[in-house]
Tab-separated table of C-alpha atoms in Angstrom:
chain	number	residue	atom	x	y	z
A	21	UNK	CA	1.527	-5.977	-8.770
A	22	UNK	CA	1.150	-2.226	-9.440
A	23	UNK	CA	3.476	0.627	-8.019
A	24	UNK	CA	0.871	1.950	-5.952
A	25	UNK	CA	1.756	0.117	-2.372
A	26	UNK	CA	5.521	1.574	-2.634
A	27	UNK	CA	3.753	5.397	-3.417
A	28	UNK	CA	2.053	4.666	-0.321
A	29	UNK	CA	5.022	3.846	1.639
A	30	UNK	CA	6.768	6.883	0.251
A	31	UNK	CA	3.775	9.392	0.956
A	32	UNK	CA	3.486	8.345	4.685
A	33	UNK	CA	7.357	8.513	4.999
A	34	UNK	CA	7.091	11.659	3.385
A	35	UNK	CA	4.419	13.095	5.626
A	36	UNK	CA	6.367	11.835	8.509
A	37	UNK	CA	9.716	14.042	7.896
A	38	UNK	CA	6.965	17.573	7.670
A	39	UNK	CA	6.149	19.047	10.307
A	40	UNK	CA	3.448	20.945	8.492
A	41	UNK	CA	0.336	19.634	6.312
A	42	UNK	CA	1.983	18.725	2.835
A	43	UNK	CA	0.199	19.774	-0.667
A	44	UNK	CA	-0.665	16.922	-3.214
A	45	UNK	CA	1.407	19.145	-5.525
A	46	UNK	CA	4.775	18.995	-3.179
A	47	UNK	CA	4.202	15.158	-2.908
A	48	UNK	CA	3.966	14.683	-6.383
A	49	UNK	CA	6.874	15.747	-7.034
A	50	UNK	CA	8.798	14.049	-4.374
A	51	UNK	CA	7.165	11.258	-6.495
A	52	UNK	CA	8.182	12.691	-9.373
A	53	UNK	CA	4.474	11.599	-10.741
A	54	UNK	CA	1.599	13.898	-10.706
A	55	UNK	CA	-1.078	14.696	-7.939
A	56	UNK	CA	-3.473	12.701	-9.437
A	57	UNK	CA	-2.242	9.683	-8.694
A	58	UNK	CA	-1.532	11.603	-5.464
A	59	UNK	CA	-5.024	11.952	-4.988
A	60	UNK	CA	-5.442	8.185	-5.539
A	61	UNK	CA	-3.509	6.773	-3.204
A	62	UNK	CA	-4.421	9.598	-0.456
A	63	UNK	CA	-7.698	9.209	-0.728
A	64	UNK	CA	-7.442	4.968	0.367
A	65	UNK	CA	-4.964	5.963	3.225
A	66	UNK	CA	-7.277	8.601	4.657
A	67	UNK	CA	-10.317	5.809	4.047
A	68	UNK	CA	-7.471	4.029	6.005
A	69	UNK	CA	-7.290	6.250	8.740
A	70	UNK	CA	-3.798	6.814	8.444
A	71	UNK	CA	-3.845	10.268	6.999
A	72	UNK	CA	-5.982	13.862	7.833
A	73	UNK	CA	-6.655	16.370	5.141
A	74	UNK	CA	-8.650	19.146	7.308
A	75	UNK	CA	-11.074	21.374	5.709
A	76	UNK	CA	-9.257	24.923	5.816
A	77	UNK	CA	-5.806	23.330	5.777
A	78	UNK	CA	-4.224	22.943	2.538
A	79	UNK	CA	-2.108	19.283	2.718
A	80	UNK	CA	-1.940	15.945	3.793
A	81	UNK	CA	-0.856	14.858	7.629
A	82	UNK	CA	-0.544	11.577	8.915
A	83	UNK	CA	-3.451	10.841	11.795
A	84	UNK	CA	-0.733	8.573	14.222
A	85	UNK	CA	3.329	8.310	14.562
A	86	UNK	CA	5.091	6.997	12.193
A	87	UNK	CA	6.343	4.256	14.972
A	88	UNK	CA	2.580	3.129	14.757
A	89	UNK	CA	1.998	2.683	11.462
A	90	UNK	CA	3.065	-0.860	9.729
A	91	UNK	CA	3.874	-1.584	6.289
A	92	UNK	CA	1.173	-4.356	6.331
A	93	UNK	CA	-1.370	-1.856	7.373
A	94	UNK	CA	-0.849	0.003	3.982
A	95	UNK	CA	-0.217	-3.304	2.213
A	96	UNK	CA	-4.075	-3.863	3.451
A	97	UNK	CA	-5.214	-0.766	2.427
A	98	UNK	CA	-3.727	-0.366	-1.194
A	99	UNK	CA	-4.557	-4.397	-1.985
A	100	UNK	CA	-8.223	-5.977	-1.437
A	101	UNK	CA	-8.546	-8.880	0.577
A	102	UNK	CA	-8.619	-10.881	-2.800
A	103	UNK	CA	-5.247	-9.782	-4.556
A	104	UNK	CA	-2.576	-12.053	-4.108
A	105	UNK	CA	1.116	-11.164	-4.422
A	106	UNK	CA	1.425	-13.228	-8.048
A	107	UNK	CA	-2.315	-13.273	-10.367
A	108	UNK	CA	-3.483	-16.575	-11.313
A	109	UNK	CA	-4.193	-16.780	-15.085
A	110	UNK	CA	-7.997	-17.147	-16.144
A	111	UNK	CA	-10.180	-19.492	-18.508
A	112	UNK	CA	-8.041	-22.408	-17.940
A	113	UNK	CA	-9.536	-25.758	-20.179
A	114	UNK	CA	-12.234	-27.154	-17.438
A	115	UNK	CA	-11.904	-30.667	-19.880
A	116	UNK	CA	-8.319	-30.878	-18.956
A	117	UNK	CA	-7.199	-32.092	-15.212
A	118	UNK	CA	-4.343	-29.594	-14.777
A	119	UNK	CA	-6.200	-26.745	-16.161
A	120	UNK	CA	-9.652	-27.753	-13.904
A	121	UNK	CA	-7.343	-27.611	-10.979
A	122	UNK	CA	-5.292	-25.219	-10.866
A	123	UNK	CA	-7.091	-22.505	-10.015
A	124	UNK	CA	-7.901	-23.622	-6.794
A	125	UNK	CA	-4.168	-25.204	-6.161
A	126	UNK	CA	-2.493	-21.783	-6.952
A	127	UNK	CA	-5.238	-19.919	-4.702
A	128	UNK	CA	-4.487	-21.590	-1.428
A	129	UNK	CA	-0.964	-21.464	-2.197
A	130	UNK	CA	-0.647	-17.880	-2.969
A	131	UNK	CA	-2.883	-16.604	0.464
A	132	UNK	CA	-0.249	-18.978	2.701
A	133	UNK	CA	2.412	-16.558	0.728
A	134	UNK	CA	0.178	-13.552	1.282
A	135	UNK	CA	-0.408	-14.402	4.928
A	136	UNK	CA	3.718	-14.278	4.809
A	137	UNK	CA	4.398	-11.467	3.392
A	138	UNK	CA	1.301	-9.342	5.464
A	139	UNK	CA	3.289	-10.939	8.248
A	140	UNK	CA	6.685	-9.852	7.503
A	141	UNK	CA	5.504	-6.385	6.655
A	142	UNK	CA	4.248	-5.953	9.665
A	143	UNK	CA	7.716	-6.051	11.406
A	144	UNK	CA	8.368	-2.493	9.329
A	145	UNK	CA	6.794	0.547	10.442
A	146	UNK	CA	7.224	3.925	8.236
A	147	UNK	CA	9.552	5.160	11.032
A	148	UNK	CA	11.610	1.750	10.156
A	149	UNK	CA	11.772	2.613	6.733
A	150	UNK	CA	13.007	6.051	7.828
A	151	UNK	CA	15.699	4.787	9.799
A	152	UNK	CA	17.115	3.181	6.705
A	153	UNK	CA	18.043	6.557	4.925
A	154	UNK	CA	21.204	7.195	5.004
């Protein structure tokens, strides 16, 4: 699993503590990565509907409260229906039992784990994760 679901989480919390539209450039370097990968990760949250970037207005804003937004919403967003928390190793020996099967065995394990995790995340909304600061 990439970074790219915990830059998500820190660009909505981010967004959440401005009370102005906030430049790809100024999140960056919260990030301390650049605005490409800014870019990125904006550009599935607004797909998401989570975030505005208004024609006119230079920056990034979310679209609802940070009370309303759950972790597993971005979890949903950043990872396709078909990524699983762990990958399952390819071109497994079809001659040998173990490696014929376990594919499948490891694929309806990991979505029961998946379905876990999407439904622990969604106890956590960004403003949760802002409560945590210290």
């Amino acid at each position: 699993m990439n970074t790219q679901f915990s830059v998500a989480i820190h660009i909505l919390t981010l967004l959440a503590t401005e009370q102005e539209p906030v430049s790809s450039q100024y999140i960056a370097s919260s990030i301390n990565s650049n605005a490409t990968l800014v870019r990125k990760i904006c550009r599935f949250l607004k797909e998401g509907n989570l975030i505005d970037s208004s024609q006119g207005v230079s920056g990034y804003s979310l679209k609802q409260p940070a009370t309303s937004i759950f972790l597993g919403q971005v979890f949903q967003i950043i990872f396709d229906e078909e990524t699983h928390f762990a990958k399952i190793h390819g071109n497994t020996n079809p001659d040998c039992f173990v490696g014929k099967n376990i594919s499948s065995a490891l694929d309806s394990i990991y979505s029961e784990v998946d379905q876990t995790i999407l439904n622990q995340l969604n106890h956590y909304s960004i403003q949760d994760v802002i409560n945590r600061f210290n």
